Amino acid sequence: MAMKMTEAEITEKIEDFFQVSSLWTDEERDVQHMIRQFVDEHVKPYAGQWWQQGEFPRELIPELGHLGVFGPNLPEAYGGSGVSPLVYGLMMQELERGDSGLRSFASVQGALAMYAIYRYGSEEQRRTYLPAMARGEIIGCFGLTEPDAGSDPGSMLTRCREDGDAYVISGAKRWITNGHIADVAIVWAKDEAGAVRGFIVPTETQGFSARPIKTKASMRMSATSELYLDDVRVGKDMRLPHAEGLGAPLSCLTQARYGIVWGTIGAAMDCLVECARYATTRIAFGQPIATKQLVQERVVDMQTRLLNMQLMARQLGILYQSGQLAYTQVSLAKRHNARAALEVGRMARELLGGNGISTDYAAIRHMANLETVDTYEGTYEIHTLIVGRGILGQSAF
Ligand code: TGC
Ligand code: FAD
């Protein structure tokens, strides 16, 4: 028996198959709606074009600041609005429904650069930088990865040394989101004793330069850069005074990974909704492809992955809210959700047939972006080893 469903009914079913939204608070519902409206109106119609152009649409930054997506979970005194982890997660979900590059911009600005200053900075640094960063007036980047140190950031080569009333920093960073559009870079470097230290480096400082990486076939809507620090001299007041050791940058990663757990839901949702709607209208062998058993199996596989992602993210948010979140839990969820979203992206692309390789549809763009999301903030393998160590107590790195 045929049960004809409207596009809106299909979308509603896919996005909330287990009615998880019935658990949302009014604030969660309102914020999700607000960001969705913005993304539907100002991002989705242009995302394919921006992605092809390979540039981040900087004109969106003031409005994103106005919507409060940069560090929204930080206290109001520092420009945040103290929202709950669940509200924050829903914001990231809705941004990544538009494009992973958009969520990445917000993650790097809020969860990496702002969080580093909030958690490890002096009171003066917090007040100088955070409110302006929350408004999007100062753009930040986070320089941890180097050309020869990615999964193993403890082997970084960037060095800092004291010289009178200053620190001198030398080294190179690679794959740095927002690097060439940033006003300040959070730079991680080892001191003479081998301890990792963090610095706020204004990007106009002499000896600092940033170059865009232009050869990307993924995350094309995001600015990605190489940073060069050639004897960059910054005042001692630019060191993050409370950051000592690798644990400092790694704790920032936990914040960003939490956002990715939610963001990937948005990308997967957009892929599944798009290809499910397509399946009801695309005719092959005289019938919509939605009537074919193999197509239905594919859609149900995608739906199951999406639902797992949603349930995992929600419980992670509850753990975060109650102050019980462990970084190994975030690793497990990042590993799962990034890979599940990537698989949904690949299946959606396939279901769209030839149209699936065109950026007239969202699937190929999401799919290509998710290759990065599966790799950055710790690869699938690295999270396997973090969780394995957490469960078995043995390091296998
Ligand atoms: P290890 O001994 O494991 O850790 C050193 C100290 O740090 C603590 N720690 C953490 N603390 C908070 N959150 C975490 N996620 C933490 N992970 C570790 C740890 O307890 C220890 O503390 P203590 O007090 O005992 O010293 O150090 P290791 O050298 O063995 O590290 C291994 C490993 C693999 C866990 C770590 O290096 C790692 O996570 N590698 C992946 C690197 C990575 O994710 N890079 C991301 C760069 S930023 C980015 O990709 C931005 S993308 C843009 C976007 O987000 O959109
Ligand atoms: P490698 O560490 O060289 O790994 C290569 C392969 O070896 C991977 O498959 C890895 O899983 C595997 N491998 C490594 N060690 C092991 C092991 N012990 N056991 C099994 N397998 C292993 N970094 C920043 O600091 N800031 C940013 O803003 C930022 N933005 C990024 C944006 C983009 C678009 C991209 C692509 C990356 C970004 N990164 C950023 C860097 C990202 O975090 C790293 O690329 C990532 O951590 C992996 O490091 P790597 O590329 O050096 O790979």
Coordinates of C-alpha atoms and ligand atoms in Angstrom, one line a residue:
M1 CA 0.0 0.0 0.0
A2 CA 1.4 3.4 -0.9
M3 CA 1.4 6.1 1.8
K4 CA 2.2 9.3 0.1
M5 CA 4.2 11.6 2.4
T6 CA 4.9 15.3 1.9
E7 CA 8.4 16.7 1.9
A8 CA 7.7 18.3 5.3
E9 CA 6.6 15.0 6.8
I10 CA 9.6 13.2 5.5
T11 CA 11.9 15.9 6.9
E12 CA 10.2 15.8 10.3
K13 CA 10.4 12.0 10.5
I14 CA 14.1 11.9 9.6
E15 CA 15.2 14.7 11.8
D16 CA 13.4 13.4 14.9
F17 CA 12.7 9.7 14.5
F18 CA 12.6 8.9 18.2
Q19 CA 11.0 12.3 19.1
V20 CA 14.1 13.4 21.0
S21 CA 13.0 17.0 20.6
S22 CA 10.1 16.3 23.0
L23 CA 12.8 16.5 25.7
W24 CA 14.0 19.9 24.6
T25 CA 13.5 23.0 26.8
D26 CA 12.0 26.1 25.3
E27 CA 15.4 27.7 25.1
E28 CA 16.8 24.7 23.2
R29 CA 13.9 24.9 20.8
D30 CA 14.1 28.7 20.3
V31 CA 17.9 28.7 19.7
Q32 CA 17.7 25.8 17.3
H33 CA 15.0 27.6 15.4
M34 CA 16.9 30.9 15.3
I35 CA 20.1 29.4 13.9
R36 CA 18.2 27.2 11.5
Q37 CA 16.4 30.2 10.0
F38 CA 19.7 32.1 9.6
V39 CA 21.3 29.1 7.9
D40 CA 18.3 28.4 5.6
E41 CA 18.2 32.0 4.5
H42 CA 21.8 33.2 4.4
V43 CA 23.9 30.1 4.0
K44 CA 22.3 27.1 2.3
P45 CA 21.4 28.9 -1.0
Y46 CA 25.0 30.1 -1.4
A47 CA 27.0 27.3 0.2
G48 CA 27.8 25.4 -3.0
Q49 CA 29.0 28.6 -4.7
W50 CA 31.2 29.6 -1.7
W51 CA 32.6 26.1 -1.5
Q52 CA 33.5 26.2 -5.2
Q53 CA 35.1 29.6 -4.8
G54 CA 37.2 28.3 -1.9
E55 CA 36.7 31.2 0.4
F56 CA 35.1 31.8 3.7
P57 CA 32.2 34.3 3.4
R58 CA 33.5 36.8 5.9
E59 CA 30.5 39.0 5.5
L60 CA 28.6 36.5 7.7
I61 CA 30.9 37.1 10.7
P62 CA 29.1 40.1 12.2
E63 CA 25.7 38.4 12.0
L64 CA 27.2 35.2 13.5
G65 CA 28.5 37.3 16.4
H66 CA 25.1 38.8 16.8
L67 CA 23.5 35.4 16.9
G68 CA 25.9 34.5 19.7
V69 CA 27.5 31.4 18.3
F70 CA 31.1 32.4 19.3
G71 CA 31.8 31.1 22.8
P72 CA 28.1 31.1 23.8
N73 CA 28.8 28.9 26.8
L74 CA 31.2 31.4 28.4
P75 CA 30.0 33.7 31.1
E76 CA 28.3 37.0 30.1
A77 CA 31.1 39.0 31.6
Y78 CA 33.3 37.8 28.8
G79 CA 30.8 38.2 26.0
G80 CA 29.2 34.7 26.2
S81 CA 25.6 34.0 27.3
G82 CA 26.3 31.1 29.6
V83 CA 24.1 28.7 27.6
S84 CA 23.9 25.0 28.5
P85 CA 26.0 22.4 26.6
L86 CA 22.8 21.2 24.9
V87 CA 22.0 24.6 23.6
Y88 CA 25.6 25.0 22.4
G89 CA 25.4 21.6 20.7
L90 CA 22.2 22.5 18.9
M91 CA 23.9 25.7 17.6
M92 CA 26.8 23.7 16.2
Q93 CA 24.3 21.2 14.6
E94 CA 22.4 23.9 12.8
L95 CA 25.6 25.6 11.6
E96 CA 26.9 22.4 10.2
R97 CA 23.6 21.7 8.4
G98 CA 24.8 24.7 6.3
D99 CA 28.4 23.6 5.9
S100 CA 31.1 22.0 8.1
G101 CA 33.3 25.1 7.3
L102 CA 30.8 27.3 9.0
R103 CA 30.7 25.2 12.2
S104 CA 34.5 25.0 12.0
F105 CA 34.8 28.8 12.0
A106 CA 32.7 28.9 15.1
S107 CA 34.5 26.0 16.8
V108 CA 37.9 27.5 16.2
Q109 CA 36.8 31.0 17.3
G110 CA 34.9 29.8 20.4
A111 CA 35.9 26.4 21.6
L112 CA 39.6 26.7 20.7
A113 CA 40.8 30.4 20.6
M114 CA 38.4 31.9 23.1
Y115 CA 38.3 28.9 25.4
A116 CA 42.2 29.0 25.6
I117 CA 42.1 32.6 26.7
Y118 CA 39.2 32.0 29.0
R119 CA 40.7 28.9 30.7
Y120 CA 44.4 29.8 30.7
G121 CA 44.5 33.6 30.3
S122 CA 44.9 36.4 32.8
E123 CA 41.9 38.5 33.8
E124 CA 43.3 41.3 31.7
Q125 CA 43.6 39.1 28.6
R126 CA 40.1 37.8 29.1
R127 CA 38.6 41.3 29.3
T128 CA 40.7 42.6 26.4
Y129 CA 40.0 39.8 23.9
L130 CA 36.9 37.8 24.8
P131 CA 34.0 40.2 24.4
A132 CA 35.4 41.5 21.0
M133 CA 35.9 37.9 19.9
A134 CA 32.3 37.0 20.9
R135 CA 31.1 39.8 18.7
G136 CA 33.3 38.6 15.8
E137 CA 35.3 41.8 15.8
I138 CA 38.6 40.0 16.6
I139 CA 39.1 36.7 14.7
G140 CA 41.2 34.0 16.3
C141 CA 43.0 30.8 15.2
F142 CA 44.6 28.0 17.1
G143 CA 48.0 26.8 16.1
L144 CA 48.9 23.4 17.5
T145 CA 49.5 21.1 14.5
E146 CA 52.8 21.4 12.6
P147 CA 54.1 20.1 9.3
D148 CA 55.7 17.2 11.1
A149 CA 53.5 16.9 14.3
G150 CA 49.8 16.3 14.0
S151 CA 48.5 13.3 15.8
D152 CA 51.4 13.6 18.2
P153 CA 51.5 17.3 19.1
G154 CA 53.9 16.5 22.0
S155 CA 56.6 16.3 19.3
M156 CA 56.1 19.9 18.2
L157 CA 59.2 21.8 17.1
T158 CA 58.0 25.3 17.7
R159 CA 60.1 26.9 20.4
C160 CA 59.8 29.9 22.7
R161 CA 62.5 31.5 24.8
E162 CA 62.6 34.4 27.2
D163 CA 64.6 37.5 26.1
G164 CA 64.5 40.4 28.5
D165 CA 60.9 41.6 28.8
A166 CA 59.7 39.5 25.9
Y167 CA 59.3 35.9 24.6
V168 CA 60.7 35.0 21.2
I169 CA 58.8 32.3 19.3
S170 CA 60.1 30.4 16.2
G171 CA 58.5 27.6 14.2
A172 CA 55.8 26.7 11.7
K173 CA 52.2 25.5 12.1
R174 CA 50.2 23.8 9.3
W175 CA 46.5 23.2 8.6
I176 CA 45.4 26.1 10.8
T177 CA 41.7 27.0 10.4
N178 CA 41.2 30.8 10.0
G179 CA 45.0 31.3 10.0
H180 CA 45.2 33.9 7.2
I181 CA 42.1 35.7 8.2
A182 CA 42.8 35.9 11.9
D183 CA 43.7 38.9 14.0
V184 CA 45.2 36.9 16.8
A185 CA 46.8 33.4 16.8
I186 CA 46.9 31.2 19.9
V187 CA 50.3 29.6 19.4
W188 CA 51.6 26.6 21.3
A189 CA 55.4 26.3 21.7
K190 CA 57.8 24.5 23.9
D191 CA 60.0 26.5 26.3
E192 CA 63.7 25.8 27.1
A193 CA 62.7 23.2 29.7
G194 CA 60.5 21.4 27.2
A195 CA 57.1 22.5 28.7
V196 CA 54.3 23.5 26.3
R197 CA 53.3 27.1 26.7
G198 CA 50.6 29.1 25.0
F199 CA 50.7 32.6 23.6
I200 CA 48.4 35.2 22.1
V201 CA 50.2 36.4 19.0
P202 CA 48.6 39.4 17.2
T203 CA 49.0 38.4 13.5
E204 CA 50.5 41.8 12.5
T205 CA 53.5 41.1 14.8
Q206 CA 56.8 41.3 12.9
G207 CA 58.0 37.9 11.9
F208 CA 54.5 36.4 11.8
S209 CA 53.1 35.4 8.4
A210 CA 50.2 33.2 7.2
R211 CA 49.6 31.6 3.8
P212 CA 46.4 30.0 2.6
I213 CA 46.5 26.3 1.6
K214 CA 44.7 26.4 -1.8
T215 CA 44.8 22.8 -2.9
K216 CA 42.0 21.5 -0.7
A217 CA 39.3 19.2 -2.1
S218 CA 37.5 19.3 1.3
M219 CA 36.4 22.1 3.6
R220 CA 36.7 24.5 0.8
M221 CA 34.4 27.1 2.4
S222 CA 36.9 27.3 5.3
A223 CA 40.1 29.3 5.4
T224 CA 43.0 26.9 6.1
S225 CA 46.6 28.1 6.5
E226 CA 50.2 27.6 7.2
L227 CA 51.7 29.9 9.9
Y228 CA 55.3 30.9 10.0
L229 CA 56.9 32.4 13.1
D230 CA 60.3 33.8 12.5
D231 CA 61.7 35.1 15.8
V232 CA 58.3 36.6 16.6
R233 CA 58.7 38.8 19.7
V234 CA 55.8 39.3 22.0
G235 CA 55.6 40.9 25.5
K236 CA 55.5 38.7 28.5
D237 CA 51.9 39.8 29.0
M238 CA 51.0 37.8 25.9
R239 CA 51.8 34.4 27.4
L240 CA 48.8 32.5 28.7
P241 CA 49.9 32.4 32.4
H242 CA 47.9 29.4 33.4
A243 CA 48.9 27.1 30.5
E244 CA 51.8 24.7 31.3
G245 CA 52.1 21.3 29.6
L246 CA 50.4 19.5 26.7
G247 CA 47.2 19.1 28.8
A248 CA 46.4 22.8 28.2
P249 CA 45.9 22.6 24.4
L250 CA 44.4 19.1 24.7
S251 CA 41.7 20.4 27.1
C252 CA 40.8 23.0 24.4
L253 CA 40.4 20.2 21.9
T254 CA 37.9 18.5 24.2
Q255 CA 35.7 21.6 23.9
A256 CA 35.9 21.6 20.1
R257 CA 35.4 17.9 19.8
Y258 CA 32.2 18.2 21.8
G259 CA 31.0 20.7 19.2
I260 CA 31.9 18.3 16.4
V261 CA 29.8 15.6 18.0
W262 CA 26.8 17.8 17.5
G263 CA 27.8 19.5 14.3
T264 CA 28.1 16.2 12.4
I265 CA 24.5 15.5 13.1
G266 CA 23.6 18.6 11.1
A267 CA 25.6 17.5 8.1
A268 CA 24.2 14.0 8.2
M269 CA 20.6 15.3 8.6
D270 CA 21.0 17.6 5.6
C271 CA 22.3 14.7 3.5
L272 CA 19.6 12.3 4.5
V273 CA 16.7 14.7 4.1
E274 CA 18.0 15.7 0.6
C275 CA 18.4 12.2 -0.7
A276 CA 15.1 10.9 0.8
R277 CA 13.2 13.7 -0.9
Y278 CA 15.0 13.0 -4.1
A279 CA 14.2 9.3 -3.9
T280 CA 10.4 10.0 -3.8
T281 CA 10.5 12.0 -7.1
R282 CA 13.4 10.4 -9.1
I283 CA 11.9 7.9 -11.5
A284 CA 13.8 4.8 -12.6
F285 CA 12.2 1.7 -14.2
G286 CA 8.9 3.5 -14.2
Q287 CA 8.7 4.1 -10.5
P288 CA 10.2 6.5 -7.9
I289 CA 13.4 5.0 -6.7
A290 CA 12.0 5.2 -3.1
T291 CA 9.9 2.2 -4.0
K292 CA 13.0 0.0 -4.5
Q293 CA 14.0 -2.3 -1.7
L294 CA 17.7 -1.6 -2.0
V295 CA 17.0 2.2 -1.8
Q296 CA 14.9 1.7 1.3
E297 CA 17.6 -0.3 3.0
R298 CA 20.1 2.4 2.3
V299 CA 17.8 5.1 3.8
V300 CA 17.1 3.0 6.9
D301 CA 20.9 2.5 7.3
M302 CA 21.4 6.2 7.2
Q303 CA 18.5 6.9 9.5
T304 CA 19.9 4.4 12.1
R305 CA 23.3 6.1 12.0
L306 CA 21.7 9.5 12.4
L307 CA 19.7 8.4 15.4
N308 CA 22.7 6.8 17.1
M309 CA 24.5 10.1 16.6
Q310 CA 21.7 12.1 18.1
L311 CA 21.3 9.9 21.2
M312 CA 25.0 9.8 21.8
A313 CA 25.3 13.6 21.5
R314 CA 22.4 14.2 23.9
Q315 CA 23.7 11.9 26.6
L316 CA 27.1 13.5 26.2
G317 CA 25.5 16.9 26.7
I318 CA 23.8 15.7 29.9
L319 CA 27.1 14.4 31.2
Y320 CA 28.7 17.8 30.4
Q321 CA 25.9 19.7 32.1
S322 CA 26.2 17.7 35.2
G323 CA 30.0 18.2 35.3
Q324 CA 30.8 14.5 34.8
L325 CA 32.2 14.7 31.3
A326 CA 35.4 12.7 30.7
Y327 CA 37.6 13.4 27.6
T328 CA 37.5 9.7 26.7
Q329 CA 33.7 9.9 26.4
V330 CA 34.1 12.9 24.0
S331 CA 36.7 10.9 22.0
L332 CA 34.3 8.0 21.6
A333 CA 31.5 10.2 20.4
K334 CA 33.7 12.3 18.1
R335 CA 35.1 9.1 16.6
H336 CA 31.6 7.6 16.1
N337 CA 29.7 10.7 14.9
A338 CA 32.3 11.9 12.5
R339 CA 32.6 8.5 10.9
A340 CA 28.8 7.9 10.9
A341 CA 28.2 11.2 9.3
L342 CA 30.8 10.5 6.6
E343 CA 29.2 7.2 5.8
V344 CA 25.8 8.9 5.6
G345 CA 27.3 11.5 3.3
R346 CA 28.8 8.8 1.0
M347 CA 25.5 6.9 0.9
A348 CA 23.5 10.0 0.1
R349 CA 25.9 11.0 -2.6
E350 CA 25.5 7.6 -4.2
L351 CA 21.7 7.7 -4.0
L352 CA 21.6 10.9 -5.9
G353 CA 23.3 9.2 -8.8
G354 CA 25.1 11.5 -11.3
N355 CA 23.5 14.5 -9.7
G356 CA 25.3 13.5 -6.5
I357 CA 28.6 14.7 -7.8
S358 CA 27.3 18.2 -8.4
T359 CA 27.4 21.0 -5.8
D360 CA 23.9 21.8 -7.0
Y361 CA 23.1 19.3 -4.3
A362 CA 24.6 19.4 -0.8
A363 CA 25.7 15.7 -0.4
I364 CA 29.1 15.8 -2.2
R365 CA 30.0 19.0 -0.4
H366 CA 29.1 17.6 3.0
M367 CA 30.8 14.3 2.2
A368 CA 34.0 15.9 1.1
N369 CA 34.0 18.2 4.2
L370 CA 33.4 15.2 6.5
E371 CA 36.6 13.6 5.3
T372 CA 38.3 16.5 7.1
V373 CA 36.0 16.3 10.1
D374 CA 36.9 12.6 10.4
T375 CA 40.6 13.5 10.4
Y376 CA 40.9 16.8 12.4
E377 CA 40.6 17.2 16.1
G378 CA 42.1 13.7 16.3
T379 CA 41.8 11.1 13.6
Y380 CA 39.6 8.0 13.8
E381 CA 42.6 5.9 14.8
I382 CA 43.8 8.3 17.4
H383 CA 40.4 8.4 19.1
T384 CA 40.4 4.6 18.9
L385 CA 43.6 4.6 20.9
I386 CA 42.4 7.2 23.4
V387 CA 39.3 5.2 24.2
G388 CA 41.2 1.9 24.1
R389 CA 43.6 3.3 26.7
G390 CA 40.7 4.7 28.7
I391 CA 39.0 1.2 28.9
L392 CA 42.1 -1.1 29.2
G393 CA 44.6 1.1 30.9
Q394 CA 47.3 0.3 28.3
S395 CA 48.7 2.8 25.9
A396 CA 48.9 1.6 22.3
F397 CA 50.0 4.8 20.6
Ligands
TGC1 P1 48.8 12.3 27.1 O1 49.8 11.8 28.1 O2 47.7 11.5 26.7 O3 48.3 13.7 27.7 C1 49.1 14.8 28.3 C2 48.2 15.4 29.4 O4 47.0 15.9 28.8 C3 45.9 15.3 29.4 N1 44.9 15.1 28.3 C4 43.8 15.8 28.2 N2 43.2 16.7 28.9 C5 42.0 17.2 28.5 N3 41.4 16.8 27.4 C6 42.0 15.9 26.6 N4 41.4 15.6 25.4 C7 43.2 15.3 27.0 N5 44.1 14.4 26.4 C8 45.1 14.3 27.3 C9 46.4 14.0 30.0 O5 45.6 13.5 31.1 C10 47.8 14.4 30.5 O6 47.7 15.1 31.7 P2 48.8 15.0 32.8 O7 48.3 15.8 33.9 O8 48.9 13.5 33.1 O9 50.1 15.5 32.1 O10 49.7 12.9 26.0 P3 50.2 12.1 24.7 O11 51.4 12.9 24.1 O12 50.3 10.6 24.9 O13 49.0 12.5 23.7 C11 48.4 11.6 22.9 C12 47.1 12.0 22.3 C13 46.9 11.2 21.1 C14 46.0 11.7 23.3 C15 47.0 13.5 21.9 O14 48.1 14.1 21.6 C16 45.9 13.8 20.9 O15 44.8 14.0 21.2 N6 46.3 13.8 19.5 C17 45.4 14.3 18.5 C18 45.8 15.7 18.1 C19 44.6 16.5 17.7 O16 43.5 16.2 18.0 N7 44.9 17.7 17.2 C20 43.9 18.6 16.9 C21 44.5 20.0 16.5 S1 43.3 21.3 16.5 C22 42.3 21.0 15.2 O17 42.3 19.9 14.5 C23 41.2 22.0 14.9 S2 40.2 21.6 13.6 C24 39.1 22.9 13.5 C25 37.8 22.6 14.2 O18 37.8 22.2 15.3 O19 36.8 22.8 13.5
FAD2 P1 49.4 12.2 11.0 O1 49.5 12.4 12.4 O2 50.6 12.3 10.1 O3 48.7 10.9 10.7 C1 48.7 10.2 9.4 C2 47.9 8.9 9.6 O4 48.6 8.0 10.5 C3 46.5 9.1 10.1 O5 45.6 8.2 9.4 C4 46.6 8.7 11.5 O6 45.4 8.2 12.1 C5 47.7 7.6 11.5 N1 48.4 7.4 12.8 C6 49.2 8.3 13.4 N2 49.6 7.8 14.6 C7 49.1 6.6 14.7 C8 49.2 5.5 15.6 N3 49.9 5.7 16.8 N4 48.5 4.4 15.4 C9 47.8 4.2 14.3 N5 47.6 5.2 13.3 C10 48.3 6.3 13.5 N6 45.2 21.8 13.6 C11 45.3 22.8 14.4 O7 46.2 22.8 15.3 N7 44.5 23.9 14.3 C12 43.5 23.9 13.4 O8 42.8 24.9 13.3 C13 43.4 22.9 12.4 N8 42.5 22.9 11.4 C14 42.5 21.9 10.5 C15 41.7 22.1 9.3 C16 41.8 21.2 8.3 C17 40.9 21.4 7.0 C18 42.6 20.0 8.4 C19 42.6 19.0 7.3 C20 43.3 19.8 9.6 C21 43.3 20.8 10.6 N9 44.2 20.7 11.7 C22 44.3 21.8 12.6 C23 45.1 19.6 11.8 C24 44.5 18.3 12.2 O9 44.2 18.3 13.6 C25 45.5 17.2 11.9 O10 45.5 17.0 10.5 C26 45.2 15.8 12.5 O11 45.3 15.9 13.9 C27 46.1 14.7 12.0 O12 47.4 15.0 12.0 P2 48.3 14.8 10.6 O13 47.6 15.5 9.5 O14 49.7 15.3 10.9 O15 48.3 13.3 10.4

